Amino acid sequence: MEQLHPDVKEVLLSEEDIRSIVERMGEQISADYADRNPLVVAVLRGAVVFTADLMRAIKCPLAVDFMAVSSYGEGVKSSGVVRIVKDLDTKIEGRDVIIVEDILDSGLTLSYLVDLLKGRNPASIEVAAFLVKDVPGNTPAVSPRYVGTHVPDAFIVGYGLDYAERYRNLPYIGVLKPAVYQK
Ligand code: PRP
């Protein structure tokens, strides 16, 4: 077992846990999209690690493209308006689109993206979220077709998820020690 990062309090999902979740999601998507050549859309930056694994777990032909979005700050984030920093290079009219996200929290980012891409007349659009954060009293604005697992409302990092752009390269999902973000 790899040494735990000193800033991480505990491991929530080990590499082994992640592997089996991704495997299962890949099987579901492969069965649903056989012969449909879906376009997998990864939302930068957090979803990159999950997308790289998920696309290799999908056994049917697919294409991949990337979008980058940013919220203008907390106030705007809660209104669900995000700014497109990098748009798709692929035309999605008539395509089956799968948006891939690392984590769904309020769901506002995804809700905005789904509405935006729906306006381009894809044949279908679904969401694959590796994690859904369970926040008491909060119902996410989007219900993903494919969900890896649910996580508690803790400060989690790794497997693409960052704190101040750090920890994205940890191969597991861990809970950050409060001392790290209370500094
Ligand atoms: C995270 C995550 C989602 C979004 C989820 O991205 O990747 O895009 O927040 O939150 P929501 O459901 O409340 O909208 P972040 O803005 O941290 O950017 P990153 O992917 O570059 O880390």
PDB file of C-alpha atoms and ligand atoms in Angstrom:
ATOM      1  CA  MET A   1       0.000   0.000   0.000  1.00  0.00           C
ATOM      2  CA  GLU A   2       1.261   3.383  -0.998  1.00  0.00           C
ATOM      3  CA  GLN A   3       2.116   5.871   1.742  1.00  0.00           C
ATOM      4  CA  LEU A   4      -0.787   8.200   2.527  1.00  0.00           C
ATOM      5  CA  HIS A   5      -0.171  11.843   1.589  1.00  0.00           C
ATOM      6  CA  PRO A   6       0.566  13.766   4.825  1.00  0.00           C
ATOM      7  CA  ASP A   7      -2.264  16.258   4.113  1.00  0.00           C
ATOM      8  CA  VAL A   8      -4.830  13.478   3.778  1.00  0.00           C
ATOM      9  CA  LYS A   9      -6.771  12.378   6.858  1.00  0.00           C
ATOM     10  CA  GLU A  10      -8.291   9.183   5.447  1.00  0.00           C
ATOM     11  CA  VAL A  11      -8.881   7.332   2.213  1.00  0.00           C
ATOM     12  CA  LEU A  12     -12.501   7.337   1.077  1.00  0.00           C
ATOM     13  CA  LEU A  13     -12.014   5.320  -2.127  1.00  0.00           C
ATOM     14  CA  SER A  14      -8.892   3.269  -2.704  1.00  0.00           C
ATOM     15  CA  GLU A  15      -7.370   2.626  -6.128  1.00  0.00           C
ATOM     16  CA  GLU A  16      -9.027  -0.776  -6.021  1.00  0.00           C
ATOM     17  CA  ASP A  17     -12.449   0.751  -5.167  1.00  0.00           C
ATOM     18  CA  ILE A  18     -12.041   3.223  -8.022  1.00  0.00           C
ATOM     19  CA  ARG A  19     -11.072   0.490 -10.474  1.00  0.00           C
ATOM     20  CA  SER A  20     -14.153  -1.571  -9.781  1.00  0.00           C
ATOM     21  CA  ILE A  21     -16.505   1.439  -9.941  1.00  0.00           C
ATOM     22  CA  VAL A  22     -15.047   2.562 -13.274  1.00  0.00           C
ATOM     23  CA  GLU A  23     -15.221  -0.989 -14.611  1.00  0.00           C
ATOM     24  CA  ARG A  24     -18.909  -1.215 -13.752  1.00  0.00           C
ATOM     25  CA  MET A  25     -19.700   2.179 -15.311  1.00  0.00           C
ATOM     26  CA  GLY A  26     -17.777   1.208 -18.445  1.00  0.00           C
ATOM     27  CA  GLU A  27     -19.799  -1.988 -18.782  1.00  0.00           C
ATOM     28  CA  GLN A  28     -23.086  -0.107 -18.427  1.00  0.00           C
ATOM     29  CA  ILE A  29     -22.103   2.495 -21.015  1.00  0.00           C
ATOM     30  CA  SER A  30     -20.707  -0.137 -23.412  1.00  0.00           C
ATOM     31  CA  ALA A  31     -24.016  -2.008 -23.286  1.00  0.00           C
ATOM     32  CA  ASP A  32     -26.107   1.130 -23.771  1.00  0.00           C
ATOM     33  CA  TYR A  33     -24.026   2.673 -26.568  1.00  0.00           C
ATOM     34  CA  ALA A  34     -22.955  -0.303 -28.697  1.00  0.00           C
ATOM     35  CA  ASP A  35     -22.963   0.860 -32.378  1.00  0.00           C
ATOM     36  CA  ARG A  36     -23.824   4.469 -31.449  1.00  0.00           C
ATOM     37  CA  ASN A  37     -20.300   5.933 -31.490  1.00  0.00           C
ATOM     38  CA  PRO A  38     -20.974   8.373 -28.634  1.00  0.00           C
ATOM     39  CA  LEU A  39     -19.037  11.573 -28.081  1.00  0.00           C
ATOM     40  CA  VAL A  40     -17.567  11.597 -24.596  1.00  0.00           C
ATOM     41  CA  VAL A  41     -17.272  15.179 -23.344  1.00  0.00           C
ATOM     42  CA  ALA A  42     -14.873  15.670 -20.453  1.00  0.00           C
ATOM     43  CA  VAL A  43     -15.253  18.821 -18.408  1.00  0.00           C
ATOM     44  CA  LEU A  44     -11.828  20.218 -17.572  1.00  0.00           C
ATOM     45  CA  ARG A  45     -10.027  20.035 -15.399  1.00  0.00           C
ATOM     46  CA  GLY A  46     -11.166  17.665 -12.669  1.00  0.00           C
ATOM     47  CA  ALA A  47     -12.778  15.073 -14.959  1.00  0.00           C
ATOM     48  CA  VAL A  48      -9.578  14.356 -16.895  1.00  0.00           C
ATOM     49  CA  VAL A  49      -8.362  11.512 -14.693  1.00  0.00           C
ATOM     50  CA  PHE A  50     -11.737   9.779 -14.511  1.00  0.00           C
ATOM     51  CA  THR A  51     -12.335  10.262 -18.240  1.00  0.00           C
ATOM     52  CA  ALA A  52      -9.006   8.681 -19.133  1.00  0.00           C
ATOM     53  CA  ASP A  53      -9.951   5.577 -17.149  1.00  0.00           C
ATOM     54  CA  LEU A  54     -13.627   5.487 -18.131  1.00  0.00           C
ATOM     55  CA  MET A  55     -13.001   5.723 -21.871  1.00  0.00           C
ATOM     56  CA  ARG A  56     -10.692   2.700 -21.668  1.00  0.00           C
ATOM     57  CA  ALA A  57     -13.401   0.798 -19.774  1.00  0.00           C
ATOM     58  CA  ILE A  58     -15.917   1.506 -22.569  1.00  0.00           C
ATOM     59  CA  LYS A  59     -15.591  -1.226 -25.144  1.00  0.00           C
ATOM     60  CA  CYS A  60     -17.641   0.296 -27.998  1.00  0.00           C
ATOM     61  CA  PRO A  61     -16.272   2.895 -30.454  1.00  0.00           C
ATOM     62  CA  LEU A  62     -16.357   6.459 -29.153  1.00  0.00           C
ATOM     63  CA  ALA A  63     -14.894   9.903 -29.713  1.00  0.00           C
ATOM     64  CA  VAL A  64     -13.698  12.307 -27.048  1.00  0.00           C
ATOM     65  CA  ASP A  65     -13.686  16.084 -26.775  1.00  0.00           C
ATOM     66  CA  PHE A  66     -13.113  18.590 -23.994  1.00  0.00           C
ATOM     67  CA  MET A  67     -14.790  21.644 -22.558  1.00  0.00           C
ATOM     68  CA  ALA A  68     -13.497  24.050 -19.967  1.00  0.00           C
ATOM     69  CA  VAL A  69     -15.846  26.131 -17.894  1.00  0.00           C
ATOM     70  CA  SER A  70     -15.380  28.501 -15.025  1.00  0.00           C
ATOM     71  CA  SER A  71     -17.741  30.142 -12.618  1.00  0.00           C
ATOM     72  CA  TYR A  72     -17.319  33.843 -12.031  1.00  0.00           C
ATOM     73  CA  GLY A  73     -17.137  33.342  -8.269  1.00  0.00           C
ATOM     74  CA  GLU A  74     -19.323  32.054  -5.498  1.00  0.00           C
ATOM     75  CA  GLY A  75     -22.195  34.456  -6.068  1.00  0.00           C
ATOM     76  CA  VAL A  76     -22.496  33.612  -9.724  1.00  0.00           C
ATOM     77  CA  LYS A  77     -21.892  29.915  -9.175  1.00  0.00           C
ATOM     78  CA  SER A  78     -25.033  29.729  -7.071  1.00  0.00           C
ATOM     79  CA  SER A  79     -26.994  31.289  -9.928  1.00  0.00           C
ATOM     80  CA  GLY A  80     -25.742  28.492 -12.171  1.00  0.00           C
ATOM     81  CA  VAL A  81     -24.135  30.718 -14.784  1.00  0.00           C
ATOM     82  CA  VAL A  82     -20.801  29.423 -15.979  1.00  0.00           C
ATOM     83  CA  ARG A  83     -18.449  30.866 -18.546  1.00  0.00           C
ATOM     84  CA  ILE A  84     -17.262  28.686 -21.410  1.00  0.00           C
ATOM     85  CA  VAL A  85     -13.477  28.952 -21.405  1.00  0.00           C
ATOM     86  CA  LYS A  86     -12.965  26.273 -24.052  1.00  0.00           C
ATOM     87  CA  ASP A  87     -15.787  25.039 -26.239  1.00  0.00           C
ATOM     88  CA  LEU A  88     -16.031  21.708 -28.056  1.00  0.00           C
ATOM     89  CA  ASP A  89     -14.227  21.333 -31.359  1.00  0.00           C
ATOM     90  CA  THR A  90     -16.776  18.704 -32.424  1.00  0.00           C
ATOM     91  CA  LYS A  91     -20.221  19.368 -33.907  1.00  0.00           C
ATOM     92  CA  ILE A  92     -22.725  17.458 -31.785  1.00  0.00           C
ATOM     93  CA  GLU A  93     -25.870  17.757 -33.901  1.00  0.00           C
ATOM     94  CA  GLY A  94     -27.312  14.236 -34.243  1.00  0.00           C
ATOM     95  CA  ARG A  95     -24.630  12.747 -31.954  1.00  0.00           C
ATOM     96  CA  ASP A  96     -25.089  10.782 -28.770  1.00  0.00           C
ATOM     97  CA  VAL A  97     -23.292  12.822 -26.131  1.00  0.00           C
ATOM     98  CA  ILE A  98     -22.082  11.668 -22.717  1.00  0.00           C
ATOM     99  CA  ILE A  99     -20.864  14.461 -20.439  1.00  0.00           C
ATOM    100  CA  VAL A 100     -18.293  13.170 -17.969  1.00  0.00           C
ATOM    101  CA  GLU A 101     -17.788  14.904 -14.618  1.00  0.00           C
ATOM    102  CA  ASP A 102     -15.671  14.027 -11.621  1.00  0.00           C
ATOM    103  CA  ILE A 103     -18.115  15.336  -9.046  1.00  0.00           C
ATOM    104  CA  LEU A 104     -21.634  16.664  -8.832  1.00  0.00           C
ATOM    105  CA  ASP A 105     -22.171  19.008  -5.930  1.00  0.00           C
ATOM    106  CA  SER A 106     -24.970  21.535  -6.458  1.00  0.00           C
ATOM    107  CA  GLY A 107     -25.279  20.211 -10.010  1.00  0.00           C
ATOM    108  CA  LEU A 108     -25.386  23.754 -11.366  1.00  0.00           C
ATOM    109  CA  THR A 109     -22.344  23.345 -13.611  1.00  0.00           C
ATOM    110  CA  LEU A 110     -23.839  20.267 -15.232  1.00  0.00           C
ATOM    111  CA  SER A 111     -27.308  21.698 -15.425  1.00  0.00           C
ATOM    112  CA  TYR A 112     -25.944  24.676 -17.344  1.00  0.00           C
ATOM    113  CA  LEU A 113     -23.858  22.479 -19.646  1.00  0.00           C
ATOM    114  CA  VAL A 114     -26.689  20.068 -20.407  1.00  0.00           C
ATOM    115  CA  ASP A 115     -28.984  22.957 -21.351  1.00  0.00           C
ATOM    116  CA  LEU A 116     -26.283  24.570 -23.471  1.00  0.00           C
ATOM    117  CA  LEU A 117     -25.487  21.377 -25.388  1.00  0.00           C
ATOM    118  CA  LYS A 118     -29.164  20.441 -25.785  1.00  0.00           C
ATOM    119  CA  GLY A 119     -29.542  23.654 -27.758  1.00  0.00           C
ATOM    120  CA  ARG A 120     -27.178  22.186 -30.374  1.00  0.00           C
ATOM    121  CA  ASN A 121     -29.596  19.340 -31.143  1.00  0.00           C
ATOM    122  CA  PRO A 122     -27.670  16.214 -30.170  1.00  0.00           C
ATOM    123  CA  ALA A 123     -29.464  12.888 -30.690  1.00  0.00           C
ATOM    124  CA  SER A 124     -29.216  12.318 -26.941  1.00  0.00           C
ATOM    125  CA  ILE A 125     -27.375  13.691 -23.961  1.00  0.00           C
ATOM    126  CA  GLU A 126     -26.575  11.871 -20.722  1.00  0.00           C
ATOM    127  CA  VAL A 127     -24.282  12.509 -17.768  1.00  0.00           C
ATOM    128  CA  ALA A 128     -21.731  10.180 -16.187  1.00  0.00           C
ATOM    129  CA  ALA A 129     -20.593  11.482 -12.791  1.00  0.00           C
ATOM    130  CA  PHE A 130     -17.951   9.609 -10.862  1.00  0.00           C
ATOM    131  CA  LEU A 131     -19.058  11.107  -7.527  1.00  0.00           C
ATOM    132  CA  VAL A 132     -22.245  12.663  -6.257  1.00  0.00           C
ATOM    133  CA  LYS A 133     -21.873  14.641  -3.064  1.00  0.00           C
ATOM    134  CA  ASP A 134     -24.614  14.036  -0.524  1.00  0.00           C
ATOM    135  CA  VAL A 135     -25.393  17.338   1.099  1.00  0.00           C
ATOM    136  CA  PRO A 136     -28.325  17.259   3.529  1.00  0.00           C
ATOM    137  CA  GLY A 137     -31.194  19.354   2.212  1.00  0.00           C
ATOM    138  CA  ASN A 138     -29.630  19.767  -1.219  1.00  0.00           C
ATOM    139  CA  THR A 139     -31.116  18.133  -4.297  1.00  0.00           C
ATOM    140  CA  PRO A 140     -28.714  18.337  -7.253  1.00  0.00           C
ATOM    141  CA  ALA A 141     -30.065  20.215 -10.284  1.00  0.00           C
ATOM    142  CA  VAL A 142     -29.222  17.246 -12.553  1.00  0.00           C
ATOM    143  CA  SER A 143     -29.777  13.486 -12.194  1.00  0.00           C
ATOM    144  CA  PRO A 144     -26.911  11.699 -13.933  1.00  0.00           C
ATOM    145  CA  ARG A 145     -27.748   8.533 -15.855  1.00  0.00           C
ATOM    146  CA  TYR A 146     -24.477   6.963 -14.659  1.00  0.00           C
ATOM    147  CA  VAL A 147     -23.210   7.489 -11.101  1.00  0.00           C
ATOM    148  CA  GLY A 148     -20.037   5.995  -9.670  1.00  0.00           C
ATOM    149  CA  THR A 149     -20.813   6.423  -5.995  1.00  0.00           C
ATOM    150  CA  HIS A 150     -22.062   8.884  -3.410  1.00  0.00           C
ATOM    151  CA  VAL A 151     -19.709  10.685  -1.026  1.00  0.00           C
ATOM    152  CA  PRO A 152     -20.382  12.618   2.169  1.00  0.00           C
ATOM    153  CA  ASP A 153     -20.099  16.391   2.323  1.00  0.00           C
ATOM    154  CA  ALA A 154     -16.386  16.393   3.194  1.00  0.00           C
ATOM    155  CA  PHE A 155     -13.375  18.174   1.695  1.00  0.00           C
ATOM    156  CA  ILE A 156     -12.231  15.507  -0.721  1.00  0.00           C
ATOM    157  CA  VAL A 157      -9.245  15.485  -3.062  1.00  0.00           C
ATOM    158  CA  GLY A 158      -7.460  13.154  -5.446  1.00  0.00           C
ATOM    159  CA  TYR A 159      -8.302  11.307  -8.657  1.00  0.00           C
ATOM    160  CA  GLY A 160      -8.672  14.664 -10.442  1.00  0.00           C
ATOM    161  CA  LEU A 161     -10.149  16.631  -7.546  1.00  0.00           C
ATOM    162  CA  ASP A 162      -8.055  19.502  -6.249  1.00  0.00           C
ATOM    163  CA  TYR A 163      -7.668  21.917  -3.430  1.00  0.00           C
ATOM    164  CA  ALA A 164      -6.001  25.082  -4.790  1.00  0.00           C
ATOM    165  CA  GLU A 165      -4.893  23.024  -7.832  1.00  0.00           C
ATOM    166  CA  ARG A 166      -3.038  20.476  -5.670  1.00  0.00           C
ATOM    167  CA  TYR A 167      -3.680  16.781  -5.073  1.00  0.00           C
ATOM    168  CA  ARG A 168      -5.273  16.041  -8.490  1.00  0.00           C
ATOM    169  CA  ASN A 169      -2.614  13.376  -9.069  1.00  0.00           C
ATOM    170  CA  LEU A 170      -3.332  11.315  -5.963  1.00  0.00           C
ATOM    171  CA  PRO A 171      -4.486   7.905  -7.226  1.00  0.00           C
ATOM    172  CA  TYR A 172      -7.187   7.604  -4.532  1.00  0.00           C
ATOM    173  CA  ILE A 173      -9.996   9.803  -3.189  1.00  0.00           C
ATOM    174  CA  GLY A 174      -9.046  11.114   0.236  1.00  0.00           C
ATOM    175  CA  VAL A 175     -10.409  13.478   2.842  1.00  0.00           C
ATOM    176  CA  LEU A 176      -8.195  16.523   3.376  1.00  0.00           C
ATOM    177  CA  LYS A 177      -7.033  17.344   6.893  1.00  0.00           C
ATOM    178  CA  PRO A 178      -8.877  20.496   8.075  1.00  0.00           C
ATOM    179  CA  ALA A 179      -5.541  22.087   9.057  1.00  0.00           C
ATOM    180  CA  VAL A 180      -4.663  22.284   5.346  1.00  0.00           C
ATOM    181  CA  TYR A 181      -7.553  24.527   4.330  1.00  0.00           C
ATOM    182  CA  GLN A 182      -7.952  26.359   7.646  1.00  0.00           C
ATOM    183  CA  LYS A 183      -4.500  27.914   7.347  1.00  0.00           C
TER     184      LYS A 183
HETATM  185  C1  PRP B   1     -15.920  21.078  -9.887  1.00  0.00           C
HETATM  186  C2  PRP B   1     -16.373  19.810 -10.614  1.00  0.00           C
HETATM  187  C3  PRP B   1     -17.622  20.263 -11.297  1.00  0.00           C
HETATM  188  C4  PRP B   1     -18.197  21.274 -10.340  1.00  0.00           C
HETATM  189  C5  PRP B   1     -19.250  20.622  -9.522  1.00  0.00           C
HETATM  190  O1  PRP B   1     -15.197  21.834 -10.791  1.00  0.00           O
HETATM  191  O2  PRP B   1     -15.402  19.352 -11.523  1.00  0.00           O
HETATM  192  O3  PRP B   1     -17.356  20.842 -12.550  1.00  0.00           O
HETATM  193  O4  PRP B   1     -17.143  21.737  -9.495  1.00  0.00           O
HETATM  194  O5  PRP B   1     -19.901  21.560  -8.709  1.00  0.00           O
HETATM  195  P1  PRP B   1     -21.448  21.900  -8.885  1.00  0.00           P
HETATM  196  O6  PRP B   1     -22.197  20.603  -9.044  1.00  0.00           O
HETATM  197  O7  PRP B   1     -21.770  22.587  -7.568  1.00  0.00           O
HETATM  198  O8  PRP B   1     -21.625  22.813 -10.055  1.00  0.00           O
HETATM  199  P2  PRP B   1     -14.284  23.084 -10.370  1.00  0.00           P
HETATM  200  O9  PRP B   1     -15.074  24.354 -10.588  1.00  0.00           O
HETATM  201  O10 PRP B   1     -13.720  22.864  -9.001  1.00  0.00           O
HETATM  202  O11 PRP B   1     -13.135  23.037 -11.483  1.00  0.00           O
HETATM  203  P3  PRP B   1     -12.048  21.890 -11.804  1.00  0.00           P
HETATM  204  O12 PRP B   1     -12.795  20.754 -12.474  1.00  0.00           O
HETATM  205  O13 PRP B   1     -11.088  22.565 -12.720  1.00  0.00           O
HETATM  206  O14 PRP B   1     -11.423  21.461 -10.483  1.00  0.00           O
END
